[in-house]
mmCIF file of C-alpha atoms in Angstrom:
data_model
loop_
_atom_site.group_PDB
_atom_site.id
_atom_site.type_symbol
_atom_site.label_atom_id
_atom_site.label_comp_id
_atom_site.label_asym_id
_atom_site.label_seq_id
_atom_site.Cartn_x
_atom_site.Cartn_y
_atom_site.Cartn_z
ATOM 1 C CA MET A 1 -8.551 25.359 -6.570
ATOM 2 C CA SER A 2 -9.885 23.820 -9.757
ATOM 3 C CA HIS A 3 -13.178 21.982 -9.557
ATOM 4 C CA ASN A 4 -12.298 19.664 -12.437
ATOM 5 C CA THR A 5 -9.188 17.830 -11.253
ATOM 6 C CA TRP A 6 -8.797 14.099 -11.782
ATOM 7 C CA LEU A 7 -9.969 13.500 -8.222
ATOM 8 C CA HIS A 8 -13.018 15.701 -8.766
ATOM 9 C CA ARG A 9 -13.923 13.717 -11.874
ATOM 10 C CA ILE A 10 -13.629 10.412 -10.037
ATOM 11 C CA ALA A 11 -15.655 11.706 -7.080
ATOM 12 C CA ARG A 12 -18.280 13.216 -9.387
ATOM 13 C CA ALA A 13 -18.846 9.933 -11.224
ATOM 14 C CA ALA A 14 -18.606 7.560 -8.253
ATOM 15 C CA ILE A 15 -20.180 9.598 -5.449
ATOM 16 C CA VAL A 16 -21.812 12.886 -6.464
ATOM 17 C CA ARG A 17 -24.056 11.912 -9.376
ATOM 18 C CA PRO A 18 -25.487 8.841 -7.596
ATOM 19 C CA LEU A 19 -26.224 11.000 -4.523
ATOM 20 C CA MET A 20 -27.828 13.959 -6.319
ATOM 21 C CA PRO A 21 -31.373 12.503 -6.355
ATOM 22 C CA THR A 22 -31.209 11.265 -2.747
ATOM 23 C CA GLY A 23 -31.550 14.539 -0.831
ATOM 24 C CA ILE A 24 -28.253 14.016 0.975
ATOM 25 C CA THR A 25 -26.760 17.429 1.675
ATOM 26 C CA PRO A 26 -23.160 18.574 1.134
ATOM 27 C CA ASN A 27 -22.729 19.157 4.872
ATOM 28 C CA GLN A 28 -23.844 15.600 5.582
ATOM 29 C CA LEU A 29 -21.228 14.400 3.114
ATOM 30 C CA THR A 30 -18.620 16.542 4.854
ATOM 31 C CA THR A 31 -19.593 14.935 8.169
ATOM 32 C CA VAL A 32 -19.070 11.484 6.664
ATOM 33 C CA ARG A 33 -15.701 12.739 5.407
ATOM 34 C CA VAL A 34 -14.742 13.728 8.981
ATOM 35 C CA ALA A 35 -15.790 10.306 10.269
ATOM 36 C CA ALA A 36 -13.762 8.571 7.553
ATOM 37 C CA GLY A 37 -10.731 10.727 8.346
ATOM 38 C CA ALA A 38 -11.022 9.963 12.066
ATOM 39 C CA ALA A 39 -11.350 6.250 11.328
ATOM 40 C CA ALA A 40 -8.291 6.414 9.055
ATOM 41 C CA ALA A 41 -6.212 8.089 11.766
ATOM 42 C CA THR A 42 -7.383 5.546 14.346
ATOM 43 C CA ALA A 43 -6.456 2.635 12.073
ATOM 44 C CA LEU A 44 -2.980 4.100 11.513
ATOM 45 C CA ALA A 45 -2.556 4.608 15.251
ATOM 46 C CA VAL A 46 -3.020 0.851 15.791
ATOM 47 C CA GLY A 47 0.079 0.515 13.644
ATOM 48 C CA SER A 48 0.222 -3.246 13.180
ATOM 49 C CA GLY A 49 -1.123 -5.986 10.970
ATOM 50 C CA SER A 50 -3.445 -4.844 8.209
ATOM 51 C CA TRP A 51 -4.519 -1.691 10.063
ATOM 52 C CA PRO A 52 -2.141 0.702 8.264
ATOM 53 C CA ALA A 53 -3.464 -0.500 4.888
ATOM 54 C CA ILE A 54 -7.038 -0.063 6.136
ATOM 55 C CA GLY A 55 -6.158 3.426 7.350
ATOM 56 C CA ALA A 56 -4.625 4.314 3.982
ATOM 57 C CA GLY A 57 -7.752 3.128 2.161
ATOM 58 C CA LEU A 58 -10.046 5.065 4.490
ATOM 59 C CA PHE A 59 -7.976 8.190 3.981
ATOM 60 C CA VAL A 60 -8.283 7.908 0.192
ATOM 61 C CA PHE A 61 -12.043 7.600 0.681
ATOM 62 C CA SER A 62 -11.966 10.683 2.915
ATOM 63 C CA ILE A 63 -10.067 12.638 0.245
ATOM 64 C CA LEU A 64 -12.625 11.664 -2.403
ATOM 65 C CA LEU A 65 -15.447 12.762 -0.091
ATOM 66 C CA ASP A 66 -13.676 16.103 0.302
ATOM 67 C CA ARG A 67 -13.881 16.604 -3.459
ATOM 68 C CA ALA A 68 -17.435 15.281 -3.572
ATOM 69 C CA ASP A 69 -19.043 17.559 -0.967
ATOM 70 C CA GLY A 70 -18.146 20.752 -2.819
ATOM 71 C CA ASP A 71 -19.171 19.273 -6.152
ATOM 72 C CA LEU A 72 -22.508 18.186 -4.703
ATOM 73 C CA ALA A 73 -23.051 21.702 -3.372
ATOM 74 C CA ARG A 74 -22.295 23.304 -6.739
ATOM 75 C CA LEU A 75 -24.345 20.869 -8.824
ATOM 76 C CA THR A 76 -27.388 21.087 -6.550
ATOM 77 C CA GLY A 77 -27.236 24.827 -5.854
ATOM 78 C CA GLN A 78 -26.456 24.381 -2.155
ATOM 79 C CA THR A 79 -23.231 26.367 -1.892
ATOM 80 C CA SER A 80 -22.928 28.586 1.165
ATOM 81 C CA PRO A 81 -20.214 30.427 3.136
ATOM 82 C CA GLY A 82 -20.983 28.228 6.140
ATOM 83 C CA GLY A 83 -20.600 25.058 4.125
ATOM 84 C CA HIS A 84 -17.297 26.259 2.691
ATOM 85 C CA LYS A 85 -15.999 27.050 6.177
ATOM 86 C CA TYR A 86 -17.163 23.659 7.482
ATOM 87 C CA ASP A 87 -15.322 22.020 4.590
ATOM 88 C CA LEU A 88 -12.096 23.843 5.498
ATOM 89 C CA PHE A 89 -12.409 22.841 9.157
ATOM 90 C CA ALA A 90 -12.983 19.242 8.046
ATOM 91 C CA ASP A 91 -9.831 19.448 5.909
ATOM 92 C CA SER A 92 -7.908 20.783 8.872
ATOM 93 C CA PHE A 93 -9.091 18.033 11.199
ATOM 94 C CA CYS A 94 -8.630 15.112 8.806
ATOM 95 C CA ASN A 95 -5.255 16.160 7.426
ATOM 96 C CA ALA A 96 -3.903 16.861 10.918
ATOM 97 C CA ALA A 97 -5.320 13.697 12.465
ATOM 98 C CA ILE A 98 -3.779 11.432 9.837
ATOM 99 C CA PHE A 99 -0.252 12.546 10.799
ATOM 100 C CA VAL A 100 -0.961 12.254 14.513
ATOM 101 C CA GLY A 101 -2.298 8.732 13.970
ATOM 102 C CA LEU A 102 0.720 7.876 11.837
ATOM 103 C CA GLY A 103 3.093 9.053 14.564
ATOM 104 C CA ILE A 104 1.329 7.043 17.248
ATOM 105 C CA GLY A 105 1.374 3.938 15.071
ATOM 106 C CA LEU A 106 5.109 4.253 14.428
ATOM 107 C CA ASP A 107 6.155 4.622 18.067
ATOM 108 C CA ASP A 108 7.787 1.179 17.947
ATOM 109 C CA GLY A 109 9.674 1.928 14.708
ATOM 110 C CA GLY A 110 13.042 3.462 13.987
ATOM 111 C CA GLU A 111 12.155 6.822 15.513
ATOM 112 C CA GLY A 112 10.875 5.243 18.733
ATOM 113 C CA LEU A 113 8.685 7.386 20.949
ATOM 114 C CA ALA A 114 9.920 10.471 19.067
ATOM 115 C CA ALA A 115 7.493 9.437 16.315
ATOM 116 C CA ILE A 116 4.568 10.668 18.423
ATOM 117 C CA PRO A 117 5.734 14.304 18.778
ATOM 118 C CA MET A 118 6.841 14.198 15.124
ATOM 119 C CA GLY A 119 3.287 13.291 14.148
ATOM 120 C CA ILE A 120 1.888 15.997 16.395
ATOM 121 C CA ILE A 121 4.238 18.616 14.895
ATOM 122 C CA ALA A 122 3.283 17.624 11.347
ATOM 123 C CA GLY A 123 -0.421 17.508 12.173
ATOM 124 C CA ALA A 124 -0.401 20.823 14.035
ATOM 125 C CA SER A 125 1.445 22.473 11.146
ATOM 126 C CA VAL A 126 -1.087 21.194 8.607
ATOM 127 C CA ALA A 127 -3.952 22.383 10.804
ATOM 128 C CA ALA A 128 -2.282 25.793 11.208
ATOM 129 C CA ILE A 129 -2.018 26.170 7.426
ATOM 130 C CA LEU A 130 -5.699 25.483 6.907
ATOM 131 C CA LEU A 131 -6.760 27.717 9.789
ATOM 132 C CA LEU A 132 -4.669 30.533 8.330
ATOM 133 C CA VAL A 133 -6.428 29.971 4.999
ATOM 134 C CA ILE A 134 -9.722 30.567 6.805
ATOM 135 C CA ARG A 135 -8.377 33.782 8.345
ATOM 136 C CA ILE A 136 -7.028 35.005 4.983
ATOM 137 C CA GLU A 137 -10.401 34.333 3.346
ATOM 138 C CA ARG A 138 -12.126 36.252 6.118
ATOM 139 C CA LEU A 139 -9.930 39.240 5.321
ATOM 140 C CA ARG A 140 -9.748 39.061 1.531
ATOM 141 C CA GLY A 141 -12.712 36.977 0.433
ATOM 142 C CA ALA A 142 -13.478 33.343 -0.365
ATOM 143 C CA ARG A 143 -10.650 31.355 -1.969
ATOM 144 C CA ALA A 144 -8.190 34.247 -1.624
ATOM 145 C CA ALA A 145 -5.461 31.917 -0.332
ATOM 146 C CA GLU A 146 -5.828 29.225 -2.975
ATOM 147 C CA ILE A 147 -2.916 28.199 -5.183
ATOM 148 C CA GLY A 148 -3.655 27.265 -8.784
ATOM 149 C CA GLY A 149 -3.553 23.700 -10.066
ATOM 150 C CA PHE A 150 -1.545 22.126 -12.885
ATOM 151 C CA MET A 151 -2.411 19.376 -15.384
ATOM 152 C CA GLY A 152 -5.491 18.232 -13.507
ATOM 153 C CA PHE A 153 -3.890 18.305 -10.070
ATOM 154 C CA ASP A 154 -4.195 20.791 -7.227
ATOM 155 C CA PRO A 155 -1.693 21.413 -4.416
ATOM 156 C CA ASP A 156 -3.945 19.720 -1.872
ATOM 157 C CA ASP A 157 -3.883 16.559 -4.010
ATOM 158 C CA ALA A 158 -0.407 16.144 -2.513
ATOM 159 C CA MET A 159 -2.127 14.519 0.479
ATOM 160 C CA LEU A 160 -2.399 11.414 -1.722
ATOM 161 C CA VAL A 161 1.281 10.956 -0.937
ATOM 162 C CA VAL A 162 0.217 9.773 2.539
ATOM 163 C CA PRO A 163 -1.677 6.614 1.519
ATOM 164 C CA ALA A 164 0.776 5.983 -1.341
ATOM 165 C CA ALA A 165 3.768 6.071 0.999
ATOM 166 C CA ILE A 166 2.006 3.799 3.486
ATOM 167 C CA ALA A 167 1.204 1.298 0.719
ATOM 168 C CA LEU A 168 4.858 1.325 -0.376
ATOM 169 C CA GLY A 169 6.137 0.779 3.158
ATOM 170 C CA TRP A 170 7.591 4.279 3.455
ATOM 171 C CA SER A 171 5.633 5.375 6.524
ATOM 172 C CA GLU A 172 8.689 6.319 8.578
ATOM 173 C CA GLN A 173 10.195 8.351 5.736
ATOM 174 C CA LEU A 174 6.846 10.068 5.228
ATOM 175 C CA LEU A 175 6.609 10.996 8.900
ATOM 176 C CA LEU A 176 10.117 12.444 8.915
ATOM 177 C CA ALA A 177 9.470 14.456 5.738
ATOM 178 C CA ALA A 178 6.140 15.741 7.103
ATOM 179 C CA ALA A 179 7.646 16.704 10.465
ATOM 180 C CA ILE A 180 10.197 18.867 8.618
ATOM 181 C CA GLY A 181 8.218 20.019 5.570
ATOM 182 C CA ALA A 182 4.855 20.857 7.137
ATOM 183 C CA PRO A 183 6.282 23.488 9.525
ATOM 184 C CA VAL A 184 8.133 25.075 6.588
ATOM 185 C CA PHE A 185 4.886 25.379 4.619
ATOM 186 C CA ALA A 186 3.165 26.692 7.745
ATOM 187 C CA LEU A 187 5.763 29.472 7.939
ATOM 188 C CA LEU A 188 5.063 30.269 4.282
ATOM 189 C CA PHE A 189 1.384 30.680 5.063
ATOM 190 C CA VAL A 190 2.210 32.845 8.074
ATOM 191 C CA TYR A 191 4.032 35.103 5.621
ATOM 192 C CA LEU A 192 0.977 35.120 3.329
ATOM 193 C CA PHE A 193 -1.239 35.874 6.319
ATOM 194 C CA ARG A 194 0.918 38.827 7.335
ATOM 195 C CA ARG A 195 0.698 40.132 3.765
ATOM 196 C CA ALA A 196 -3.079 39.751 3.867
ATOM 197 C CA LEU A 197 -3.188 41.735 7.106
ATOM 198 C CA LYS A 198 -1.036 44.443 5.573
ATOM 199 C CA ASP A 199 -3.159 44.632 2.420
ATOM 200 C CA ALA A 200 -6.325 44.809 4.516
ATOM 201 C CA GLY A 201 -4.848 47.674 6.526
ATOM 202 C CA ALA A 202 -5.155 45.722 9.778
#
C-alpha cells in the first residue's frame, strides 16, 4: 500500500501534523479509530432518521484515522510489528462491523430480516480477508499480501464506497453487492493464502 494516497495526504494535513507535537501515540490513534468505527456501525444499526448519515460521517472519520495512525508512526519513528498488527486487527473489526450494522439497520427494508444475515456474511468475509492478510504476512513478511495502488488510490480506499452509497440512498444495493462480492474476494485471498503456504513449504 502506498503511503502517499489522496487520503493519506488529507489525514497527514488535518490529523497527523497537528498531533505530532502532542505525544499522542499511533496505537492511541488506532484505538480512537476502533471507537469511531464501532460508533459508525451502531449509528447505521439504528437505521432511521439522521442516524445513517451520522454513521456514514463517522466511518469516513474512521477511515481517515486509519491512514493517520500509520503516518504518525512513520513520521515520529514509532513503527513496530505490534502496531502494524494492531492496525490490521482494527481494520478487520471496523470494516466488518460497518456491514453488520448496515444489515441490522436495513432489516425493515426491501430485503426484510434477510438483511441481517447478509450484513453478517459481508462483514465476516471482510474480516476473513484481513485476518488472512495477517497470516500471509506472518509467513512471508510484512506487507507481503498488499496490492499496489493506482493514481493516488489504494484498493482499501474502496471502503469509501460505503459512506458514499449511504449518502446517495443506495444502502440496500450496497448491502446486496457486499453480501455477494465480499465472499468472492475472501475466496481470492484463500487462494493467495494457500499459495503462501506452498511457497513457505508449510
